[in-house]
Amino acid sequence: PLISSTKLLLKAQKGGYAIGAFNAENMEMIQAIVEAAEELSSPVIIQTTPSTVAYANVDMYRAMVNTVANDVSVPVVMHLDHGKSLDLCKQAIEAQYTSVMFDGSTLSFEENMLLTRKVVDTAKPKGIPVEAELGTVGGKEDDHEVSDKDALYTNPKQAKQFVDRTGVQSLAVAIGTAHGFYKQEPRLDFDRLKEIRKAIDIPLVLHGASGVSDESVMKSIQLGICKVNFATELRVAFTKGVNKVLEEAPNIYDPKKYCAAGRAEVKKLVKEKIIICGSKKKA
Ligand code: 13P
Ligand code: ZN
Ligand code: NA
């Protein structure tokens, strides 16, 4: 069934594991993610970015996730990833998403705080938890690109002030990850993560996990990360599955044939990531 992320993340925090948050673009990816979670008895978060909900719309994705989630026993969260405006967050809340992110990381500290607070004031009465971002995750997610040297890491003192004043349920931290793949394996600032964890007690979120080594993901979970976002690797897996079928049999014209292959690749990958997150058998 579909549930809110609040309790799941707090339980993960206590248990020292993380919930995988997987970006889905279509029905097949949604099915793959939920099937993987069900087979491993793991809670799971499915998320859609602004460009994804522009490809279809929030109601479409919410309906697909709800239908798939109602068929399984594990808890499934429907999350808006990188909501870039109060309006988009409102749309997701209206569509009955069970969790939203407001990403004000490109704004000034004050503006980010003010707008995040507005999203919390809108979401909280409806029981919807809000994830915010402080500091900047590098790379490119959707249309907004951050050059590596501008990627400002999260400041622990500011994080405390931010959380106190906004009342967010979880916080995405910038500790050296970037969206997409990396030219070289990123070195994460684990000392900073420890400082952030000391300064604030809400669940912390790691963005940009595609291309980060399993060891680094696991270490960041030990240090307080409770939600890990994976997008690019899933997109690549789906596309690889589709390509393989079309290369081997270029005359295939039934979308079911090649989409099923993409789905199978995504499912395999999500199972690996769930195990790395440590959420197997935590449903
Ligand atoms: P990757 O594309 O690097 O996995 O980043 C995912 C993410 O942070 C989605 O919000
Ligand atoms: Zn992200
Ligand atoms: Na990445």
XYZ file of N, CA and C and ligand atoms in Angstrom, residues 81-82 101 133 137 141 179 207-208 229, ligand 2:
31
model
N 10.172 14.565 -6.367
C 11.613 14.795 -6.267
C 11.937 16.188 -6.836
N 12.737 16.951 -6.126
C 13.172 18.281 -6.589
C 12.032 19.208 -7.018
N 9.355 16.896 -2.001
C 10.590 17.631 -1.765
C 10.419 19.033 -2.333
N 16.350 20.898 0.685
C 17.770 20.759 0.343
C 18.518 22.021 0.743
N 23.681 19.915 -4.500
C 24.168 18.677 -5.086
C 24.626 19.031 -6.503
N 20.311 17.657 -12.871
C 19.062 16.938 -12.637
C 18.022 17.750 -13.390
N 24.388 14.753 -9.361
C 23.443 13.993 -10.185
C 24.154 13.482 -11.433
N 21.491 12.532 -2.230
C 21.125 12.611 -3.655
C 22.329 12.202 -4.502
N 22.042 11.913 -5.778
C 23.138 11.693 -6.730
C 23.877 10.385 -6.556
N 18.925 8.415 -3.030
C 18.260 8.619 -4.328
C 19.056 8.039 -5.495
Zn 18.445 14.656 -6.509
